[in-house]
PDB file of C-alpha atoms in Angstrom:
ATOM      1  CA  UNK A  24      52.025  46.350  70.757  1.00 46.00           C
ATOM      2  CA  UNK A  25      51.835  46.826  74.600  1.00 46.00           C
ATOM      3  CA  UNK A  26      55.238  48.594  74.378  1.00 46.00           C
ATOM      4  CA  UNK A  27      54.111  50.873  71.500  1.00 46.00           C
ATOM      5  CA  UNK A  28      50.886  51.742  73.507  1.00 43.00           C
ATOM      6  CA  UNK A  29      53.221  52.470  76.422  1.00 43.00           C
ATOM      7  CA  UNK A  30      55.414  54.643  74.278  1.00 43.00           C
ATOM      8  CA  UNK A  31      52.472  56.691  73.065  1.00 41.00           C
ATOM      9  CA  UNK A  32      50.880  57.245  76.447  1.00 44.00           C
ATOM     10  CA  UNK A  33      53.839  57.931  78.383  1.00 46.00           C
ATOM     11  CA  UNK A  34      55.172  61.704  78.186  1.00 50.00           C
ATOM     12  CA  UNK A  35      58.971  61.745  77.249  1.00 48.00           C
ATOM     13  CA  UNK A  36      60.778  61.834  80.656  1.00 48.00           C
ATOM     14  CA  UNK A  37      63.496  64.410  81.255  1.00 45.00           C
ATOM     15  CA  UNK A  38      65.715  63.860  83.928  1.00 46.00           C
ATOM     16  CA  UNK A  39      67.405  66.735  85.382  1.00 47.00           C
ATOM     17  CA  UNK A  40      70.415  66.410  87.844  1.00 48.00           C
ATOM     18  CA  UNK A  41      70.541  68.707  90.837  1.00 48.00           C
ATOM     19  CA  UNK A  42      72.421  71.895  90.608  1.00 46.00           C
ATOM     20  CA  UNK A  43      76.039  71.333  89.739  1.00 44.00           C
ATOM     21  CA  UNK A  44      77.662  73.843  92.118  1.00 46.00           C
ATOM     22  CA  UNK A  45      80.076  74.722  89.501  1.00 45.00           C
ATOM     23  CA  UNK A  46      81.714  71.350  89.051  1.00 41.00           C
ATOM     24  CA  UNK A  47      82.747  70.704  85.445  1.00 44.00           C
ATOM     25  CA  UNK A  48      81.576  67.137  84.935  1.00 40.00           C
ATOM     26  CA  UNK A  49      77.774  67.101  84.941  1.00 42.00           C
ATOM     27  CA  UNK A  50      75.576  64.279  83.226  1.00 43.00           C
ATOM     28  CA  UNK A  51      72.385  65.232  81.614  1.00 42.00           C
ATOM     29  CA  UNK A  52      69.472  63.011  80.507  1.00 42.00           C
ATOM     30  CA  UNK A  53      67.300  64.411  77.929  1.00 43.00           C
ATOM     31  CA  UNK A  54      64.638  62.607  75.574  1.00 44.00           C
ATOM     32  CA  UNK A  55      65.568  65.301  72.809  1.00 46.00           C
ATOM     33  CA  UNK A  56      69.160  64.838  72.746  1.00 45.00           C
ATOM     34  CA  UNK A  57      71.173  62.579  70.182  1.00 48.00           C
ATOM     35  CA  UNK A  58      72.756  59.675  72.065  1.00 46.00           C
ATOM     36  CA  UNK A  59      72.052  55.964  73.347  1.00 49.00           C
ATOM     37  CA  UNK A  60      68.734  54.637  73.198  1.00 52.00           C
ATOM     38  CA  UNK A  61      66.479  53.566  76.089  1.00 48.00           C
ATOM     39  CA  UNK A  62      65.096  50.157  75.712  1.00 49.00           C
ATOM     40  CA  UNK A  63      62.324  50.778  77.644  1.00 48.00           C
ATOM     41  CA  UNK A  64      60.863  54.084  76.384  1.00 49.00           C
ATOM     42  CA  UNK A  65      62.536  54.356  73.266  1.00 54.00           C
ATOM     43  CA  UNK A  66      64.366  57.734  74.494  1.00 54.00           C
ATOM     44  CA  UNK A  67      67.595  58.855  73.703  1.00 55.00           C
ATOM     45  CA  UNK A  68      70.031  58.882  76.653  1.00 51.00           C
ATOM     46  CA  UNK A  69      72.856  61.702  76.192  1.00 52.00           C
ATOM     47  CA  UNK A  70      75.909  62.715  78.244  1.00 53.00           C
ATOM     48  CA  UNK A  71      76.907  66.178  78.128  1.00 56.00           C
ATOM     49  CA  UNK A  72      80.922  66.468  77.541  1.00 59.00           C
ATOM     50  CA  UNK A  73      82.905  68.434  79.988  1.00 54.00           C
ATOM     51  CA  UNK A  74      83.360  71.909  79.389  1.00 58.00           C
ATOM     52  CA  UNK A  75      86.465  72.535  77.455  1.00 54.00           C
ATOM     53  CA  UNK A  76      87.118  76.106  78.757  1.00 56.00           C
ATOM     54  CA  UNK A  77      86.877  74.851  82.317  1.00 46.00           C
ATOM     55  CA  UNK A  78      89.821  75.885  84.136  1.00 46.00           C
ATOM     56  CA  UNK A  79      90.612  74.169  87.469  1.00 45.00           C
ATOM     57  CA  UNK A  80      91.511  76.639  89.931  1.00 43.00           C
ATOM     58  CA  UNK A  81      94.614  75.926  92.190  1.00 44.00           C
ATOM     59  CA  UNK A  82      94.606  76.534  95.684  1.00 43.00           C
ATOM     60  CA  UNK A  83      97.478  78.952  96.761  1.00 38.00           C
ATOM     61  CA  UNK A  84     100.074  77.659  99.146  1.00 37.00           C
ATOM     62  CA  UNK A  85     101.039  79.508 102.142  1.00 32.00           C
ATOM     63  CA  UNK A  86     104.602  80.517 102.202  1.00 34.00           C
ATOM     64  CA  UNK A  87     106.600  81.937 105.238  1.00 38.00           C
ATOM     65  CA  UNK A  88     109.349  84.302 104.786  1.00 41.00           C
ATOM     66  CA  UNK A  89     112.287  84.227 107.226  1.00 46.00           C
ATOM     67  CA  UNK A  90     114.631  86.685 107.671  1.00 48.00           C
ATOM     68  CA  UNK A  91     118.084  85.851 107.960  1.00 54.00           C
ATOM     69  CA  UNK A  92     119.074  88.666 110.132  1.00 66.00           C
ATOM     70  CA  UNK A  93     117.516  89.817 113.757  1.00 79.00           C
ATOM     71  CA  UNK A  94     116.505  93.319 114.536  1.00 79.00           C
ATOM     72  CA  UNK A  95     119.634  95.321 115.123  1.00 78.00           C
ATOM     73  CA  UNK A  96     119.894  99.197 116.424  1.00 73.00           C
ATOM     74  CA  UNK A  97     121.134 101.713 113.828  1.00 71.00           C
ATOM     75  CA  UNK A  98     125.051 101.674 113.899  1.00 70.00           C
ATOM     76  CA  UNK A  99     127.252 104.263 112.427  1.00 68.00           C
ATOM     77  CA  UNK A 100     130.564 102.177 112.807  1.00 72.00           C
ATOM     78  CA  UNK A 101     130.010  99.548 110.684  1.00 74.00           C
ATOM     79  CA  UNK A 102     128.006  99.595 107.240  1.00 73.00           C
ATOM     80  CA  UNK A 103     125.103  97.019 107.022  1.00 73.00           C
ATOM     81  CA  UNK A 104     126.980  94.881 104.412  1.00 74.00           C
ATOM     82  CA  UNK A 105     129.840  94.180 106.904  1.00 78.00           C
ATOM     83  CA  UNK A 106     127.589  93.370 109.975  1.00 84.00           C
ATOM     84  CA  UNK A 107     128.084  89.360 110.526  1.00 88.00           C
ATOM     85  CA  UNK A 108     124.912  87.231 109.985  1.00 91.00           C
ATOM     86  CA  UNK A 109     123.150  84.942 112.310  1.00 94.00           C
ATOM     87  CA  UNK A 110     123.068  81.439 112.527  1.00 94.00           C
ATOM     88  CA  UNK A 111     120.369  79.161 111.494  1.00 94.00           C
ATOM     89  CA  UNK A 112     119.816  78.038 115.219  1.00 96.00           C
ATOM     90  CA  UNK A 113     120.267  81.970 116.175  1.00 96.00           C
ATOM     91  CA  UNK A 114     117.462  82.794 113.953  1.00 96.00           C
ATOM     92  CA  UNK A 115     115.325  79.742 115.004  1.00 96.00           C
ATOM     93  CA  UNK A 116     115.924  80.553 118.785  1.00 97.00           C
ATOM     94  CA  UNK A 117     114.777  84.075 118.063  1.00 97.00           C
ATOM     95  CA  UNK A 118     111.353  82.733 116.147  1.00 96.00           C
ATOM     96  CA  UNK A 119     110.627  80.646 118.979  1.00 97.00           C
ATOM     97  CA  UNK A 120     111.154  83.249 121.538  1.00 97.00           C
ATOM     98  CA  UNK A 121     108.409  85.374 119.791  1.00 96.00           C
ATOM     99  CA  UNK A 122     106.228  82.333 119.624  1.00 96.00           C
ATOM    100  CA  UNK A 123     106.887  81.956 123.731  1.00 96.00           C
ATOM    101  CA  UNK A 124     105.949  85.566 124.232  1.00 95.00           C
ATOM    102  CA  UNK A 125     102.829  85.066 122.288  1.00 94.00           C
ATOM    103  CA  UNK A 126     101.848  81.820 124.259  1.00 93.00           C
ATOM    104  CA  UNK A 127     102.092  83.888 127.558  1.00 94.00           C
ATOM    105  CA  UNK A 128     100.038  86.607 125.823  1.00 93.00           C
ATOM    106  CA  UNK A 129     102.972  89.423 126.634  1.00 94.00           C
ATOM    107  CA  UNK A 130     103.139  92.407 124.513  1.00 94.00           C
ATOM    108  CA  UNK A 131     106.644  92.322 124.160  1.00 94.00           C
ATOM    109  CA  UNK A 132     109.400  89.700 123.487  1.00 96.00           C
ATOM    110  CA  UNK A 133     111.847  90.293 126.392  1.00 97.00           C
ATOM    111  CA  UNK A 134     115.025  88.706 127.484  1.00 98.00           C
ATOM    112  CA  UNK A 135     112.909  85.986 129.274  1.00 98.00           C
ATOM    113  CA  UNK A 136     111.306  85.016 126.162  1.00 98.00           C
ATOM    114  CA  UNK A 137     114.738  85.002 123.972  1.00 98.00           C
ATOM    115  CA  UNK A 138     115.897  82.438 126.971  1.00 98.00           C
ATOM    116  CA  UNK A 139     112.647  80.291 126.248  1.00 98.00           C
ATOM    117  CA  UNK A 140     113.335  80.489 122.697  1.00 98.00           C
ATOM    118  CA  UNK A 141     116.991  79.172 122.964  1.00 98.00           C
ATOM    119  CA  UNK A 142     115.540  76.132 125.099  1.00 98.00           C
ATOM    120  CA  UNK A 143     112.830  75.702 122.810  1.00 98.00           C
ATOM    121  CA  UNK A 144     115.185  75.320 119.747  1.00 97.00           C
ATOM    122  CA  UNK A 145     117.203  73.031 121.790  1.00 95.00           C
ATOM    123  CA  UNK A 146     120.042  71.953 119.584  1.00 96.00           C
ATOM    124  CA  UNK A 147     122.519  74.376 120.054  1.00 96.00           C
ATOM    125  CA  UNK A 148     125.654  74.154 122.382  1.00 94.00           C
ATOM    126  CA  UNK A 149     123.977  76.860 124.554  1.00 96.00           C
ATOM    127  CA  UNK A 150     120.882  75.254 124.985  1.00 97.00           C
ATOM    128  CA  UNK A 151     122.679  71.999 126.038  1.00 96.00           C
ATOM    129  CA  UNK A 152     124.657  73.657 128.217  1.00 96.00           C
ATOM    130  CA  UNK A 153     121.884  75.120 130.171  1.00 97.00           C
ATOM    131  CA  UNK A 154     119.910  71.650 130.343  1.00 97.00           C
ATOM    132  CA  UNK A 155     123.165  70.237 131.650  1.00 96.00           C
ATOM    133  CA  UNK A 156     123.321  72.855 134.413  1.00 96.00           C
ATOM    134  CA  UNK A 157     119.607  72.305 135.348  1.00 97.00           C
ATOM    135  CA  UNK A 158     118.046  75.528 133.310  1.00 98.00           C
ATOM    136  CA  UNK A 159     115.035  73.995 131.702  1.00 98.00           C
ATOM    137  CA  UNK A 160     112.331  75.290 129.847  1.00 98.00           C
ATOM    138  CA  UNK A 161     109.565  74.443 132.268  1.00 97.00           C
ATOM    139  CA  UNK A 162     111.630  76.191 135.054  1.00 98.00           C
ATOM    140  CA  UNK A 163     112.236  79.192 132.934  1.00 98.00           C
ATOM    141  CA  UNK A 164     108.317  79.286 132.132  1.00 97.00           C
ATOM    142  CA  UNK A 165     107.413  79.100 135.984  1.00 97.00           C
ATOM    143  CA  UNK A 166     110.285  82.058 136.994  1.00 98.00           C
ATOM    144  CA  UNK A 167     108.988  84.001 134.124  1.00 97.00           C
ATOM    145  CA  UNK A 168     105.236  83.755 135.426  1.00 96.00           C
ATOM    146  CA  UNK A 169     106.537  84.305 139.279  1.00 96.00           C
ATOM    147  CA  UNK A 170     108.678  87.246 138.173  1.00 96.00           C
ATOM    148  CA  UNK A 171     106.350  89.009 135.624  1.00 95.00           C
ATOM    149  CA  UNK A 172     103.047  87.583 136.410  1.00 93.00           C
ATOM    150  CA  UNK A 173     100.135  86.328 134.008  1.00 88.00           C
ATOM    151  CA  UNK A 174      98.805  88.602 131.336  1.00 85.00           C
ATOM    152  CA  UNK A 175      95.188  89.157 130.695  1.00 83.00           C
ATOM    153  CA  UNK A 176      93.784  86.098 129.205  1.00 78.00           C
ATOM    154  CA  UNK A 177      91.714  88.096 127.054  1.00 82.00           C
ATOM    155  CA  UNK A 178      94.731  89.952 125.595  1.00 81.00           C
ATOM    156  CA  UNK A 179      96.145  88.835 122.232  1.00 82.00           C
ATOM    157  CA  UNK A 180      99.960  89.463 121.589  1.00 82.00           C
ATOM    158  CA  UNK A 181     100.916  90.892 118.252  1.00 86.00           C
ATOM    159  CA  UNK A 182     102.392  88.495 115.460  1.00 87.00           C
ATOM    160  CA  UNK A 183     105.686  89.479 115.999  1.00 90.00           C
ATOM    161  CA  UNK A 184     105.902  91.035 119.599  1.00 93.00           C
ATOM    162  CA  UNK A 185     108.312  94.006 119.577  1.00 94.00           C
ATOM    163  CA  UNK A 186     111.499  93.654 121.469  1.00 96.00           C
ATOM    164  CA  UNK A 187     112.126  95.307 124.952  1.00 97.00           C
ATOM    165  CA  UNK A 188     114.987  97.560 125.561  1.00 97.00           C
ATOM    166  CA  UNK A 189     117.020  94.758 127.471  1.00 98.00           C
ATOM    167  CA  UNK A 190     116.167  92.196 124.505  1.00 97.00           C
ATOM    168  CA  UNK A 191     117.347  94.631 122.005  1.00 96.00           C
ATOM    169  CA  UNK A 192     120.596  95.139 123.826  1.00 97.00           C
ATOM    170  CA  UNK A 193     121.226  91.495 124.094  1.00 97.00           C
ATOM    171  CA  UNK A 194     120.967  91.348 120.457  1.00 96.00           C
ATOM    172  CA  UNK A 195     123.273  94.282 120.071  1.00 95.00           C
ATOM    173  CA  UNK A 196     125.768  92.818 122.598  1.00 96.00           C
ATOM    174  CA  UNK A 197     125.997  89.663 120.871  1.00 95.00           C
ATOM    175  CA  UNK A 198     126.814  91.582 117.437  1.00 93.00           C
ATOM    176  CA  UNK A 199     129.222  93.860 119.136  1.00 93.00           C
ATOM    177  CA  UNK A 200     131.134  90.919 120.697  1.00 94.00           C
ATOM    178  CA  UNK A 201     131.368  88.799 117.210  1.00 93.00           C
ATOM    179  CA  UNK A 202     132.714  91.967 115.931  1.00 90.00           C
ATOM    180  CA  UNK A 203     135.281  92.519 118.466  1.00 90.00           C
ATOM    181  CA  UNK A 204     136.413  88.832 118.035  1.00 88.00           C
ATOM    182  CA  UNK A 205     137.378  89.667 114.666  1.00 85.00           C
ATOM    183  CA  UNK A 206     136.711  86.083 113.455  1.00 85.00           C
ATOM    184  CA  UNK A 207     134.753  85.167 110.449  1.00 84.00           C
ATOM    185  CA  UNK A 208     131.782  83.249 110.848  1.00 88.00           C
ATOM    186  CA  UNK A 209     128.201  83.638 112.206  1.00 93.00           C
ATOM    187  CA  UNK A 210     126.686  84.973 115.408  1.00 94.00           C
ATOM    188  CA  UNK A 211     125.777  81.926 117.550  1.00 96.00           C
ATOM    189  CA  UNK A 212     123.350  81.195 119.967  1.00 97.00           C
ATOM    190  CA  UNK A 213     125.977  81.196 122.779  1.00 97.00           C
ATOM    191  CA  UNK A 214     126.420  85.017 121.743  1.00 97.00           C
ATOM    192  CA  UNK A 215     122.673  85.697 122.241  1.00 97.00           C
ATOM    193  CA  UNK A 216     122.395  83.758 125.581  1.00 98.00           C
ATOM    194  CA  UNK A 217     125.618  85.784 127.046  1.00 98.00           C
ATOM    195  CA  UNK A 218     124.314  89.149 125.532  1.00 98.00           C
ATOM    196  CA  UNK A 219     121.074  88.034 127.790  1.00 98.00           C
ATOM    197  CA  UNK A 220     123.308  87.556 130.811  1.00 98.00           C
ATOM    198  CA  UNK A 221     125.149  90.835 130.186  1.00 98.00           C
ATOM    199  CA  UNK A 222     122.286  92.639 131.001  1.00 98.00           C
ATOM    200  CA  UNK A 223     122.148  92.492 134.801  1.00 97.00           C
ATOM    201  CA  UNK A 224     118.887  94.319 135.411  1.00 96.00           C
ATOM    202  CA  UNK A 225     116.725  92.401 132.665  1.00 98.00           C
ATOM    203  CA  UNK A 226     114.155  89.173 133.598  1.00 98.00           C
ATOM    204  CA  UNK A 227     116.446  86.864 131.686  1.00 98.00           C
ATOM    205  CA  UNK A 228     119.530  87.546 133.766  1.00 98.00           C
ATOM    206  CA  UNK A 229     117.354  87.389 137.043  1.00 98.00           C
ATOM    207  CA  UNK A 230     115.966  83.997 136.068  1.00 98.00           C
ATOM    208  CA  UNK A 231     119.182  82.436 134.911  1.00 98.00           C
ATOM    209  CA  UNK A 232     120.681  83.720 138.187  1.00 98.00           C
ATOM    210  CA  UNK A 233     117.816  82.076 140.231  1.00 98.00           C
ATOM    211  CA  UNK A 234     118.316  78.753 138.589  1.00 98.00           C
ATOM    212  CA  UNK A 235     121.928  78.820 139.363  1.00 97.00           C
ATOM    213  CA  UNK A 236     123.665  80.019 136.132  1.00 98.00           C
ATOM    214  CA  UNK A 237     126.853  82.426 137.392  1.00 98.00           C
ATOM    215  CA  UNK A 238     129.846  84.034 135.874  1.00 97.00           C
ATOM    216  CA  UNK A 239     132.043  81.000 136.411  1.00 97.00           C
ATOM    217  CA  UNK A 240     129.370  79.204 133.907  1.00 97.00           C
ATOM    218  CA  UNK A 241     129.234  82.291 131.714  1.00 97.00           C
ATOM    219  CA  UNK A 242     133.179  82.350 131.361  1.00 96.00           C
ATOM    220  CA  UNK A 243     133.092  78.589 130.572  1.00 95.00           C
ATOM    221  CA  UNK A 244     130.302  78.870 128.066  1.00 94.00           C
ATOM    222  CA  UNK A 245     132.420  81.964 126.113  1.00 92.00           C
ATOM    223  CA  UNK A 246     135.334  79.567 125.376  1.00 89.00           C
ATOM    224  CA  UNK A 247     133.091  78.046 122.610  1.00 84.00           C
ATOM    225  CA  UNK A 248     131.068  81.229 121.792  1.00 87.00           C
ATOM    226  CA  UNK A 249     131.725  80.747 117.976  1.00 81.00           C
ATOM    227  CA  UNK A 250     130.224  77.192 117.584  1.00 77.00           C
ATOM    228  CA  UNK A 251     126.808  76.331 117.720  1.00 80.00           C
ATOM    229  CA  UNK A 252     127.438  72.775 118.179  1.00 71.00           C
ATOM    230  CA  UNK A 253     130.528  71.060 119.110  1.00 59.00           C
ATOM    231  CA  UNK A 254     131.074  67.679 117.144  1.00 48.00           C
ATOM    232  CA  UNK A 255     132.966  64.705 119.151  1.00 47.00           C
ATOM    233  CA  UNK A 256     133.999  61.370 117.804  1.00 38.00           C
ATOM    234  CA  UNK A 257     134.297  58.700 120.097  1.00 39.00           C
TER     235      UNK A 257
END
């Protein structure tokens, strides 16, 4: 009897959940719906079914496209199809060079940045040769700031800082040397390094020279120009 009296005097409770914020699975409690019976109030407990029309949104993945060739000056003597391609290490060295230019907040990617990119990539024969001869990334960075100065701290470099004229000439020199060799294969990081060295007035050449790199070492390195790595078995 007590339970009947309580049932008559008590209003039918309706419990509404907070706003679902677009989530598809929402539980609803209502005294007017068909479902499970409450033992206390005699009410019906219902659970709303998931919306069958709900479509889960997938987060788009971020992709990055990588070009398999580096910026090249227009050439009339060779068709684009016959131009040699750059090695994977050469492409990565160039990408790291752009990143180094941005770190220093420079507006352009110069020969000094190309040199740093080679050292950041770190696995090519050219980069190993440089380190073995005392040319390290930290030394090149210090020499770069000493030679070119610091950029304005409020300046933001573009995502792909354009090449300086000497840097573009270094890339073109590397391509020319590969074509002149008449050999098949890719343009290597060694081609790129010697291309930097060939630009006598460039910042990259001056930095290399200040750190002890010379013509004798350039000649030694050129003997293995067509290989990015040397495999040795002991």
